[in-house]
Amino acid sequence: MRVLRTTALSVRYRPRALAASIACVLLAFAAMVVTLGSGDYRIPPGEVLRTLAGGGSMADHFIVVQLRLPRVVTALLVGAALALAGAAFQSLVRNPLGSPDMLGFTEGAATGALVVVVAGGSSLALACGAVAGGVATGVGVYVLAWRRGVHGYRLILVGIGVSAILSGVNGYLMTKAQLMDAARAMLWLTGSLDGRGWSDVVPLVVAMAVLAPVVIVGCGRALHVIEMGDDVARALGVPVERVRLATLAAAVLLTSFAAAAAGPVSFVALTAPQLARRLTRAPGPNLIPSMLVGAVLLTCADLVAQHAIPGRQLPVGVVTGLLGGGYLIWLLAAGRKAGRI
Amino acid sequence: MPSNRSLVLSATAPPQAPEAAVPTPGGPPGPAARRTLNRGAGLAVAAVLLLAVLVLSICFGAKSLSPGQVWHGLADSGSPYYTVVHRMRLPRTLLGLIVGLALGLAGAVMQALTRNPLADPGLLGINAGASAAVVTSIWLFGIGTFEGYIWFALGGAAIATTAGYLVGGGRSATPVRLALAGAALNATLFSFVSAAMLLDSASLEAMRFWTVGSLADATSSTVVRVLPFVAVGLVLALVLARPLNALALGEDSARALGSRPTAVRAAAIVAVTLLCGAATAACGPIVFVGLMVPHVVRTITGPDLRWLLPYCAVLAPVVLLGADVLGRVLARPGEIQVGVVTSVIGGPVFLYFLRRAKAVRA
């Protein structure tokens, strides 16, 4: 821990965490430039940078700024939002597995969206359905797991149970849809960034602008203390229940907005905070590094998804699902050796 | 009931001491013998229940038949109901019977093997393994029939069972670890399944109906094909009852009693694979039956697998067929797939067990 002082202001920072964060920003930027330049019409990185800076030809400007940039920005924001929500959750339940994926929120968002698809609703209604489903599931899981406080493993197991119920319901809704709608729903359910426009980006920007400060500035330090235990936190004057409720609400909303923009992309919320923790080697929720790692993860996953199979595009959720599932298995194996789980 | 609670926590409370099967000559029957008698009577009641559900399953459908009409349809080839009964209702009911039996037994063996009350073929990712293999067969090899993908399903189930068991921590698996390993396998495998479904719309069309778990497409040839696998699994499970009981006492005690733990575990995994793989290949992944039935049965029989397994074999089809009939009656003239009904009914039961279980409070 170091402190940067000027006469008016002092900022505490950890050199390693700062370095890791800067590395993440650079990596995310590099992935962004590569993604913007690749596709049917290739643009070299130099041209991409010039176009972003305002130069370049009209055609390049159209392709980069109108067609490809919204997708990349969506990826960055969705990754950041999911990772931030995951970091807050994991910190709250004091368990590396307490992420929205494991707690059934993503299934819930999917159920909300599928109801809209079967009813034949618009894309906007689909996004609203996803948010509503995610929030309702969040409340439901919390209530079901509540017994004099919500504790780690029961919350996770309740989440797994709720996921299983909802996935049955989702399967049923899939059979009720027309084949065209089913294909659209399937794509959405997997998590996809295909064809995102600026209109998809705007709600995400607003949500992040409001919710990220709530979590990072409003609750960050309190979360750091709560990780040491509720009693310690109370003794130090942290309003534990209020912080918990605020963080949970913000995290559920972040997850739901991310799902509305890109579908229930799996495992970013689970893995990003864990990777961030290993990179920074800092205790506490690591909110900002997690967010940056999440953004990097999703942009890179999207890059892989676009080019893994020549001529065909995979949805980004398939890539994160495969990688994240593998990572979770590894986490379980490692946790077993360490005797933690 | 404190005893019941402890049973929910650990599937492997030591089995009861060997019982005197024969009452003392001349005197009134001893308590152990009476318990055997009660359990026998209970099994008979369960069998009657099964018979009733079988009849219901043949009677109900898009068009309901009276028991008299069913009898005519069964026996008289000239009857107007002959085709409906023989082509549709009978295969469907028999498949439900076989698949229910398979899932119930698989759940009971899984729970004993992993010493884990939350074990269920669906939650542990075994069905997902079979699903992933079946999708592969549809997507890459264009196989669209049950005969074609049964072997894939069995292979996938075998790999997923072994992987889940190993990742979950093998013999030292805790409920949470095992559930998490299952969740991880499920997520990974279903990512693969959805990739296949997205890249190939023929797969999507076939799979979106298959992945819910349904008995609707049952034909007599499916019944005939699935039967041998389940029969072998059934026999294996019943033979394993006693060694698994011994294993429940702990590795060392089991060895002292002359059992070979590694061989027993391997055989149990083979039994689970046969049962789940065949069931999943026949009608898609069905969750929670393998979880619920052994739990309920354990409150009746106690943890002794020699009673638990036969009870599960009889009562699990009752649950599955009951759910299937319910799905047909609720959504007439269409139907709700049986997998949906079992997850909607079974999920709350699962949550109820969680709330009761002490082990999960940690």
XYZ file of C-alpha atoms in Angstrom:
703
model
C 0.000 0.000 0.000
C 1.391 3.395 -0.973
C -0.019 6.863 -0.678
C 0.183 9.597 -3.246
C 0.020 13.015 -1.577
C -0.437 16.469 -2.913
C -1.187 19.424 -0.720
C -4.946 19.095 -1.141
C -5.462 15.416 -1.832
C -4.065 12.025 -0.935
C -4.765 8.758 -2.702
C -3.905 5.320 -1.421
C -2.923 2.715 -3.978
C -1.190 -0.617 -4.303
C 1.591 -0.600 -6.903
C 0.914 -4.166 -8.012
C -2.820 -3.609 -8.345
C -2.182 -0.404 -10.266
C 0.218 -2.164 -12.627
C -2.256 -5.001 -13.179
C -5.044 -2.538 -13.891
C -2.945 -0.614 -16.390
C -1.963 -3.878 -18.084
C -5.657 -4.790 -18.349
C -6.529 -1.455 -19.910
C -3.763 -1.863 -22.485
C -4.792 -5.426 -23.237
C -8.449 -4.448 -23.609
C -7.436 -1.639 -25.960
C -5.314 -3.997 -28.036
C -8.136 -6.535 -28.261
C -10.474 -3.724 -29.251
C -8.225 -2.537 -32.076
C -7.780 -6.068 -33.412
C -11.543 -6.737 -33.274
C -12.320 -3.455 -35.008
C -9.899 -4.266 -37.798
C -10.939 -7.862 -38.401
C -13.894 -9.276 -40.267
C -14.873 -9.590 -43.914
C -13.310 -6.217 -44.593
C -9.883 -6.078 -42.976
C -8.425 -2.828 -41.743
C -4.809 -2.652 -40.483
C -4.369 -1.522 -36.850
C -2.769 1.778 -37.861
C -5.802 2.676 -39.959
C -8.140 1.666 -37.120
C -6.334 3.983 -34.721
C -6.399 6.835 -37.226
C -10.129 6.308 -37.802
C -10.818 6.274 -34.086
C -8.877 9.518 -33.736
C -11.182 11.105 -36.308
C -9.193 10.606 -39.518
C -9.420 7.841 -42.084
C -11.667 7.383 -45.093
C -15.464 7.606 -45.057
C -15.789 3.877 -45.631
C -13.428 3.054 -42.793
C -15.265 5.449 -40.538
C -18.606 3.809 -41.333
C -17.324 0.285 -40.781
C -15.336 0.998 -37.654
C -17.537 3.496 -35.848
C -21.016 2.505 -36.991
C -20.740 -1.240 -37.503
C -18.005 -2.630 -35.294
C -17.490 -0.182 -32.442
C -20.917 -0.717 -30.774
C -20.230 -4.422 -30.531
C -16.832 -3.907 -28.929
C -18.135 -1.266 -26.542
C -20.992 -3.582 -25.553
C -18.464 -6.343 -24.890
C -16.334 -4.037 -22.725
C -19.303 -2.774 -20.728
C -21.045 -6.142 -20.320
C -17.777 -7.722 -19.203
C -17.156 -4.918 -16.737
C -20.721 -4.989 -15.385
C -20.771 -8.763 -14.908
C -17.359 -8.787 -13.266
C -18.260 -5.966 -10.919
C -21.466 -7.736 -9.907
C -19.534 -10.971 -9.429
C -16.861 -9.311 -7.295
C -19.502 -7.686 -5.089
C -21.383 -10.972 -4.672
C -18.305 -13.034 -3.917
C -17.264 -10.507 -1.356
C -20.699 -10.445 0.265
C -21.154 -14.195 0.601
C -17.427 -14.710 1.271
C -17.237 -17.475 -1.256
C -15.487 -17.601 -4.623
C -18.500 -19.422 -6.066
C -21.139 -16.905 -5.018
C -21.563 -15.370 -8.421
C -24.756 -14.581 -10.310
C -24.159 -17.599 -12.593
C -24.303 -20.033 -9.738
C -27.240 -18.320 -8.063
C -29.688 -18.776 -10.901
C -30.056 -15.118 -11.897
C -28.933 -15.798 -15.414
C -31.490 -18.615 -15.774
C -34.104 -16.233 -14.373
C -33.199 -13.535 -16.868
C -33.439 -16.189 -19.584
C -36.908 -17.211 -18.395
C -38.076 -13.599 -18.512
C -36.712 -13.194 -22.002
C -38.196 -16.480 -23.235
C -41.652 -15.530 -22.016
C -41.352 -12.418 -24.171
C -40.108 -14.415 -27.163
C -42.984 -16.892 -26.932
C -45.442 -14.020 -26.614
C -43.869 -12.505 -29.739
C -42.511 -9.326 -28.164
C -39.988 -6.828 -29.540
C -36.281 -6.628 -28.723
C -36.926 -3.890 -26.185
C -39.579 -6.016 -24.461
C -37.098 -8.892 -24.466
C -34.538 -6.786 -22.638
C -37.154 -5.663 -20.124
C -38.267 -9.270 -19.624
C -34.667 -10.268 -18.964
C -34.207 -7.561 -16.353
C -37.512 -8.417 -14.668
C -36.740 -12.161 -14.656
C -33.259 -11.625 -13.244
C -34.455 -9.330 -10.489
C -37.369 -11.611 -9.550
C -35.036 -14.608 -9.342
C -32.575 -12.617 -7.261
C -35.280 -11.741 -4.760
C -36.605 -15.312 -4.771
C -33.218 -16.944 -4.136
C -32.442 -14.467 -1.403
C -35.736 -15.111 0.348
C -35.463 -18.904 0.002
C -31.922 -18.974 1.348
C -32.688 -16.592 4.185
C -32.585 -18.098 7.620
C -31.231 -15.700 10.177
C -28.958 -14.260 7.557
C -27.837 -15.585 4.196
C -24.813 -17.819 4.370
C -22.465 -19.016 1.696
C -23.171 -22.593 0.812
C -26.911 -22.615 1.377
C -27.240 -19.648 -0.931
C -25.268 -21.476 -3.618
C -27.187 -24.741 -3.283
C -30.510 -22.914 -3.311
C -29.261 -21.144 -6.433
C -28.400 -24.464 -8.093
C -31.859 -25.807 -7.219
C -33.626 -22.731 -8.551
C -31.506 -22.893 -11.732
C -32.582 -26.490 -12.254
C -36.263 -25.596 -11.916
C -35.946 -22.636 -14.236
C -34.003 -24.571 -16.846
C -36.914 -27.022 -16.977
C -39.295 -24.130 -17.504
C -36.983 -22.619 -20.118
C -36.878 -25.899 -22.006
C -40.657 -25.956 -22.063
C -40.851 -22.382 -23.331
C -38.383 -23.306 -26.097
C -40.712 -26.043 -27.319
C -43.597 -23.565 -27.403
C -41.786 -21.115 -29.683
C -41.823 -21.138 -33.490
C -38.593 -22.474 -34.994
C -37.434 -19.004 -36.106
C -38.166 -17.557 -32.687
C -36.532 -20.558 -31.065
C -33.338 -19.901 -33.002
C -33.404 -16.258 -31.929
C -34.103 -17.274 -28.333
C -31.340 -19.889 -28.391
C -28.856 -17.332 -29.663
C -29.931 -14.913 -26.965
C -29.865 -17.598 -24.258
C -26.279 -18.480 -25.058
C -25.153 -14.891 -24.872
C -24.262 -13.113 -28.082
C -22.883 -9.753 -29.144
C -23.801 -10.105 -32.784
C -25.318 -7.061 -34.444
C -25.240 -4.716 -31.463
C -25.898 -1.070 -32.290
C -25.505 2.163 -30.398
C -29.088 1.832 -29.133
C -27.991 -1.271 -27.174
C -25.033 0.569 -25.720
C -26.916 3.563 -24.286
C -28.875 1.806 -21.498
C -25.711 -0.026 -20.472
C -23.726 3.185 -20.251
C -26.436 4.749 -18.108
C -26.673 1.701 -15.836
C -22.910 1.558 -15.395
C -22.664 5.297 -14.794
C -25.192 5.074 -11.977
C -24.481 1.663 -10.450
C -20.698 1.357 -10.665
C -20.076 4.375 -8.400
C -22.684 3.032 -5.970
C -20.745 -0.200 -5.644
C -17.185 1.100 -5.926
C -17.339 4.407 -4.092
C -20.392 3.837 -1.920
C -19.786 0.293 -0.738
C -16.203 -0.608 -1.671
C -14.543 0.195 1.609
C -17.434 -1.233 3.649
C -17.249 -4.492 1.646
C -13.560 -4.669 2.442
C -14.446 -4.610 6.144
C -17.453 -6.946 5.844
C -15.143 -9.613 4.380
C -13.619 -9.837 7.838
C -16.962 -10.834 9.306
C -20.213 -9.131 10.184
C -19.333 -8.666 13.837
C -15.994 -7.027 13.118
C -17.668 -4.767 10.585
C -20.379 -3.747 13.016
C -17.788 -3.066 15.690
C -15.994 -0.769 13.259
C -19.196 1.146 12.640
C -20.162 -0.249 9.212
C -23.938 -0.414 8.648
C -23.730 -4.046 7.535
C -27.323 -4.735 6.519
C -27.669 -1.479 4.610
C -24.432 -2.049 2.684
C -25.433 -5.617 1.945
C -28.815 -4.660 0.586
C -27.422 -1.808 -1.507
C -24.661 -3.985 -2.949
C -27.016 -6.860 -3.704
C -29.517 -4.589 -5.409
C -26.816 -2.914 -7.490
C -25.244 -6.248 -8.430
C -28.557 -7.806 -9.456
C -29.359 -4.773 -11.586
C -25.903 -4.819 -13.197
C -26.298 -8.512 -14.044
C -29.757 -7.979 -15.462
C -28.737 -5.021 -17.620
C -25.770 -6.987 -18.907
C -28.106 -9.883 -19.718
C -30.499 -7.524 -21.461
C -27.693 -6.270 -23.695
C -25.876 -9.491 -24.518
C -27.889 -12.358 -23.061
C -26.863 -14.409 -20.051
C -23.133 -14.643 -20.809
C -21.908 -17.249 -18.379
C -18.917 -17.393 -16.082
C -17.461 -13.893 -16.552
C -18.922 -12.880 -13.186
C -17.419 -15.981 -11.618
C -13.947 -15.920 -13.125
C -13.046 -12.252 -13.489
C -12.889 -11.445 -9.751
C -10.864 -14.587 -9.119
C -8.371 -13.739 -11.840
C -8.178 -10.164 -10.587
C -7.438 -11.388 -7.093
C -4.608 -13.540 -8.380
C -3.207 -10.697 -10.483
C -3.248 -8.042 -7.777
C -2.564 -10.361 -4.841
C -4.519 -7.834 -2.813
C -7.091 -8.700 -0.169
C -10.618 -7.350 -0.377
C -13.108 -7.280 -3.211
C -10.709 -5.826 -5.843
C -13.641 -4.075 -7.497
C -11.860 -1.948 -10.098
C -9.298 -4.579 -11.196
C -12.149 -7.114 -11.460
C -14.089 -4.792 -13.684
C -11.107 -4.304 -15.988
C -10.363 -8.035 -16.111
C -14.022 -8.670 -16.993
C -13.831 -6.210 -19.861
C -10.659 -7.871 -21.172
C -12.128 -11.354 -20.822
C -15.267 -10.618 -22.768
C -13.568 -8.690 -25.581
C -11.008 -11.469 -25.998
C -13.714 -14.160 -25.813
C -15.672 -12.330 -28.486
C -12.588 -12.134 -30.678
C -12.120 -15.895 -30.293
C -15.823 -16.526 -30.925
C -15.689 -14.599 -34.197
C -12.697 -16.463 -35.559
C -12.615 -19.903 -33.909
C -14.522 -21.574 -36.740
C -13.635 -20.131 -40.130
C -16.673 -18.775 -41.927
C -19.022 -19.226 -38.965
C -19.523 -17.047 -35.924
C -20.032 -18.602 -32.543
C -21.893 -16.651 -29.906
C -19.552 -15.320 -27.249
C -21.418 -17.222 -24.500
C -20.254 -20.550 -25.911
C -16.635 -19.493 -25.528
C -17.075 -18.145 -21.997
C -19.140 -21.213 -21.047
C -16.511 -23.676 -22.235
C -13.588 -21.754 -20.740
C -15.431 -20.878 -17.538
C -16.665 -24.417 -16.913
C -13.128 -25.693 -17.338
C -11.894 -23.008 -14.981
C -14.515 -23.892 -12.370
C -13.498 -27.548 -12.517
C -9.890 -26.489 -12.051
C -10.923 -24.245 -9.147
C -12.652 -27.183 -7.477
C -9.630 -29.408 -7.948
C -7.276 -26.723 -6.609
C -9.611 -25.892 -3.726
C -9.652 -29.550 -2.785
C -5.887 -29.744 -2.622
C -5.836 -26.630 -0.474
C -8.543 -28.207 1.662
C -10.811 -25.204 1.270
C -13.917 -26.647 -0.341
C -38.210 -36.856 14.122
C -34.503 -36.605 14.857
C -33.689 -39.898 13.189
C -35.155 -38.792 9.888
C -33.252 -35.585 9.970
C -29.957 -37.332 10.357
C -30.845 -39.588 7.448
C -31.357 -36.659 5.177
C -27.932 -35.386 6.126
C -25.969 -38.494 5.499
C -27.200 -41.069 3.108
C -24.816 -43.453 4.687
C -25.834 -43.741 8.253
C -24.664 -47.256 9.043
C -27.154 -49.864 7.956
C -29.062 -51.679 10.601
C -27.546 -54.687 12.246
C -28.280 -57.961 10.505
C -31.759 -59.007 11.363
C -33.134 -62.331 12.401
C -35.329 -63.112 9.435
C -37.023 -66.005 11.107
C -39.204 -65.396 14.163
C -38.348 -67.376 17.244
C -40.227 -70.652 16.872
C -43.376 -70.872 18.929
C -43.175 -67.337 20.362
C -44.576 -64.068 18.893
C -42.525 -62.570 16.040
C -39.542 -60.471 17.209
C -39.261 -56.736 16.409
C -36.785 -57.278 13.577
C -39.004 -59.830 11.922
C -41.988 -57.548 12.318
C -40.051 -54.746 10.630
C -39.254 -57.047 7.733
C -42.920 -57.914 7.530
C -43.907 -54.234 7.532
C -41.407 -53.409 4.839
C -42.668 -56.300 2.772
C -46.229 -55.084 3.160
C -45.130 -51.556 2.254
C -43.517 -52.854 -0.911
C -46.754 -54.623 -1.809
C -48.679 -51.360 -1.321
C -46.141 -49.582 -3.512
C -46.640 -52.227 -6.185
C -50.397 -51.675 -6.112
C -49.755 -47.944 -6.448
C -47.566 -48.615 -9.470
C -50.291 -50.730 -11.058
C -52.789 -47.922 -10.540
C -50.481 -45.360 -12.187
C -49.853 -47.723 -15.091
C -53.598 -47.972 -15.690
C -54.014 -44.184 -15.396
C -51.212 -43.626 -17.876
C -52.932 -45.850 -20.440
C -56.333 -44.245 -19.816
C -55.386 -40.562 -19.997
C -54.243 -38.658 -23.023
C -55.518 -36.302 -25.670
C -58.571 -38.542 -25.595
C -59.395 -40.292 -22.341
C -60.438 -43.906 -22.372
C -62.427 -45.716 -19.721
C -60.795 -48.765 -18.116
C -63.291 -50.930 -20.027
C -62.270 -49.395 -23.344
C -58.611 -49.866 -22.430
C -59.256 -53.529 -21.723
C -60.919 -53.919 -25.097
C -58.136 -52.038 -26.775
C -55.571 -54.272 -25.143
C -57.192 -57.616 -25.776
C -59.351 -57.262 -28.858
C -57.554 -56.493 -32.114
C -60.900 -55.541 -33.687
C -61.532 -52.807 -31.136
C -61.410 -49.163 -32.328
C -59.021 -48.438 -29.470
C -56.560 -51.177 -30.406
C -54.242 -48.877 -32.363
C -54.224 -46.075 -29.799
C -53.521 -48.423 -26.952
C -50.918 -50.586 -28.639
C -49.147 -47.980 -30.752
C -49.106 -45.054 -28.359
C -50.288 -45.484 -24.818
C -48.711 -48.848 -24.075
C -45.182 -48.072 -25.328
C -45.285 -44.703 -23.603
C -46.356 -46.243 -20.318
C -43.793 -49.025 -20.508
C -41.036 -46.567 -21.357
C -42.066 -44.429 -18.388
C -41.905 -47.507 -16.203
C -38.433 -48.455 -17.394
C -36.989 -44.946 -17.373
C -38.471 -44.145 -13.964
C -37.012 -47.316 -12.533
C -33.636 -46.508 -14.055
C -33.538 -42.955 -12.694
C -34.701 -43.935 -9.223
C -32.148 -46.718 -8.910
C -29.387 -44.546 -10.344
C -30.165 -41.835 -7.812
C -30.134 -44.271 -4.910
C -26.842 -45.853 -5.998
C -25.292 -42.420 -6.628
C -26.307 -41.234 -3.180
C -24.860 -44.312 -1.530
C -21.681 -44.216 -3.603
C -20.937 -40.547 -3.005
C -22.321 -40.521 0.537
C -24.183 -37.510 -0.664
C -27.864 -36.845 -0.130
C -27.986 -34.326 -2.981
C -26.813 -36.701 -5.697
C -29.068 -36.813 -8.732
C -28.124 -37.849 -12.257
C -29.406 -34.539 -13.598
C -27.755 -32.270 -11.044
C -24.435 -34.092 -11.278
C -24.161 -33.549 -15.006
C -24.556 -37.179 -16.073
C -27.558 -36.366 -18.218
C -25.646 -33.434 -19.655
C -22.851 -35.811 -20.647
C -25.296 -38.067 -22.418
C -26.948 -35.032 -24.027
C -23.653 -33.676 -25.291
C -22.792 -37.031 -26.820
C -26.213 -37.343 -28.447
C -25.929 -33.828 -29.898
C -22.544 -34.758 -31.289
C -24.084 -37.770 -32.975
C -26.900 -35.691 -34.467
C -24.691 -32.771 -35.473
C -21.558 -34.427 -36.790
C -22.807 -37.810 -37.922
C -26.418 -37.011 -38.794
C -27.693 -39.832 -36.612
C -31.315 -39.241 -35.760
C -32.584 -42.459 -34.260
C -32.475 -43.974 -30.853
C -30.675 -47.087 -32.106
C -27.991 -44.794 -33.497
C -27.324 -42.685 -30.456
C -27.776 -45.057 -27.549
C -24.062 -45.892 -27.669
C -23.126 -42.232 -27.774
C -25.402 -41.539 -24.821
C -23.860 -44.344 -22.806
C -20.344 -43.147 -23.618
C -21.179 -39.576 -22.691
C -22.841 -40.671 -19.464
C -19.837 -42.814 -18.559
C -17.383 -39.966 -19.107
C -19.525 -37.462 -17.204
C -20.115 -39.837 -14.286
C -16.432 -40.529 -13.907
C -15.472 -36.881 -14.324
C -18.073 -35.684 -11.847
C -17.009 -38.301 -9.345
C -13.335 -37.406 -9.656
C -13.749 -33.624 -9.721
C -16.245 -33.838 -6.898
C -13.539 -35.397 -4.774
C -14.196 -39.112 -5.152
C -14.598 -40.836 -1.855
C -14.104 -37.603 0.090
C -16.822 -35.749 -1.810
C -18.896 -33.344 0.233
C -22.421 -32.436 -0.879
C -21.347 -28.952 -1.865
C -18.303 -30.076 -3.846
C -20.291 -32.660 -5.715
C -23.096 -30.256 -6.528
C -20.557 -27.703 -7.735
C -18.703 -30.241 -9.835
C -22.067 -31.147 -11.359
C -22.897 -27.512 -12.006
C -19.525 -26.991 -13.681
C -19.974 -30.061 -15.890
C -23.526 -29.049 -16.728
C -22.477 -25.558 -17.733
C -19.544 -26.701 -19.856
C -21.442 -29.459 -21.601
C -24.508 -27.347 -22.268
C -22.314 -24.630 -23.792
C -21.203 -27.267 -26.218
C -24.785 -28.406 -26.794
C -25.954 -24.883 -27.514
C -23.056 -24.291 -29.893
C -24.151 -27.331 -31.864
C -27.769 -26.233 -31.811
C -26.852 -22.760 -33.066
C -24.541 -23.880 -35.832
C -26.967 -26.414 -37.223
C -30.687 -25.749 -37.334
C -31.508 -29.433 -37.871
C -29.856 -30.103 -34.508
C -31.842 -27.276 -32.970
C -35.114 -28.668 -34.224
C -34.308 -32.169 -32.968
C -32.704 -31.084 -29.736
C -35.040 -28.452 -28.413
C -37.667 -31.132 -27.986
C -35.233 -33.755 -26.838
C -33.517 -31.623 -24.170
C -36.696 -31.110 -22.149
C -37.194 -34.783 -21.427
C -40.352 -36.281 -22.838
C -42.029 -39.648 -23.212
C -44.198 -38.477 -26.086
C -42.227 -40.142 -28.876
C -42.086 -43.565 -27.262
C -42.361 -46.475 -29.669
C -42.255 -50.145 -28.937
C -38.858 -50.399 -30.621
C -37.436 -47.789 -28.204
C -38.803 -49.836 -25.338
C -37.184 -52.986 -26.657
C -33.841 -51.256 -27.222
C -33.637 -49.584 -23.836
C -34.738 -52.643 -21.886
C -31.505 -54.677 -21.955
C -29.360 -51.818 -20.677
C -31.723 -51.037 -17.830
C -32.109 -54.724 -16.994
C -28.348 -55.179 -16.660
C -28.154 -51.974 -14.619
C -30.971 -53.163 -12.388
C -29.374 -56.514 -11.696
C -26.006 -54.897 -11.059
C -27.530 -52.365 -8.658
C -29.348 -55.056 -6.695
C -26.232 -57.215 -6.507
C -24.316 -54.186 -5.235
C -26.774 -53.508 -2.411
C -24.879 -55.496 0.168
C -21.325 -54.395 -0.768
C -22.454 -50.754 -0.882
C -23.993 -51.194 2.551
C -20.634 -52.428 3.771
C -18.880 -49.501 2.108
C -21.135 -47.142 4.009
C -19.444 -48.260 7.211
C -16.188 -46.829 5.938
C -13.337 -48.039 3.801
C -11.518 -50.004 6.529
C -14.590 -51.696 7.936
C -15.689 -52.636 4.433
C -12.318 -54.183 3.722
C -12.441 -56.024 7.041
C -15.842 -57.402 6.064
C -14.294 -58.870 2.926
C -15.464 -56.241 0.450
C -13.220 -54.716 -2.199
C -14.007 -50.993 -2.178
C -12.421 -50.066 -5.497
C -14.165 -52.856 -7.362
C -17.490 -51.996 -5.726
C -17.134 -48.319 -6.658
C -16.232 -49.156 -10.232
C -19.197 -51.518 -10.529
C -21.509 -48.887 -9.051
C -20.325 -46.343 -11.616
C -20.986 -48.873 -14.384
C -24.505 -49.446 -13.016
C -25.255 -45.708 -12.827
C -23.896 -45.190 -16.322
C -26.024 -47.950 -17.820
C -29.155 -46.737 -16.075
C -28.742 -43.012 -16.748
C -27.284 -43.341 -20.212
C -30.103 -45.569 -21.406
C -32.786 -43.422 -19.752
C -31.372 -40.217 -21.218
C -30.992 -41.688 -24.671
C -34.590 -42.872 -24.587
C -36.308 -39.687 -23.483
C -33.866 -36.871 -22.840
C -32.533 -35.481 -19.603
C -34.963 -35.695 -16.684
C -33.955 -34.028 -13.423
C -34.868 -34.593 -9.796
C -36.570 -38.018 -9.968
C -33.331 -39.661 -8.865
C -33.083 -37.146 -6.047
C -36.620 -37.149 -4.689
C -37.525 -40.803 -4.686
C -34.607 -42.188 -2.662
C -35.120 -39.409 -0.112
C -38.750 -40.238 0.439
C -38.064 -43.961 0.405
C -35.302 -43.602 2.985
C -37.819 -42.283 5.507
C -39.775 -45.523 5.026
C -37.042 -48.136 4.782
C -34.013 -46.599 6.446
C -30.635 -46.611 4.707
C -30.382 -50.386 4.089
C -29.951 -50.636 0.328
C -31.402 -54.136 0.216
C -34.772 -52.522 0.919
C -34.093 -49.047 -0.419
C -33.323 -50.204 -3.951
C -36.442 -52.348 -4.512
C -38.633 -49.586 -3.111
C -36.991 -47.043 -5.407
C -37.411 -49.363 -8.367
C -41.154 -49.498 -7.707
C -41.843 -45.943 -6.553
C -39.702 -43.977 -9.023
C -41.854 -45.094 -11.988
C -44.890 -44.070 -9.958
C -43.464 -40.537 -9.691
C -42.356 -40.369 -13.321
C -45.586 -41.745 -14.776
C -47.605 -39.630 -12.356
C -45.751 -36.538 -13.597
C -46.302 -37.631 -17.189
C -50.046 -38.135 -16.675
C -50.224 -34.770 -14.908
C -48.479 -33.099 -17.846
C -50.962 -34.676 -20.253
C -54.013 -33.739 -18.202
C -52.976 -30.172 -17.365
C -52.293 -28.956 -20.871
C -54.940 -30.752 -22.885
C -55.162 -31.029 -25.875
C -51.362 -30.494 -25.884
C -49.076 -31.661 -23.122
C -46.331 -30.498 -20.834
C -43.218 -32.642 -21.179
C -42.533 -34.912 -18.232
C -39.066 -33.393 -17.666
C -40.659 -30.003 -17.079
C -43.179 -31.419 -14.626
C -40.509 -33.286 -12.653
C -38.278 -30.216 -12.401
C -41.143 -27.973 -11.345
C -42.262 -30.498 -8.711
C -38.804 -31.740 -7.766
C -37.105 -28.369 -7.408
C -39.175 -27.294 -4.407
C -38.621 -30.711 -2.811
C -34.879 -30.202 -3.289
C -35.114 -26.744 -1.684
C -37.088 -28.206 1.195
C -34.367 -30.785 1.867
C -31.791 -28.022 1.768
C -33.588 -25.977 4.348
C -33.877 -28.977 6.622
C -30.345 -30.245 6.204
C -27.880 -29.201 8.860
C -24.843 -29.961 6.741
C -25.659 -27.108 4.431
C -25.706 -24.507 7.127
C -21.919 -24.208 7.175
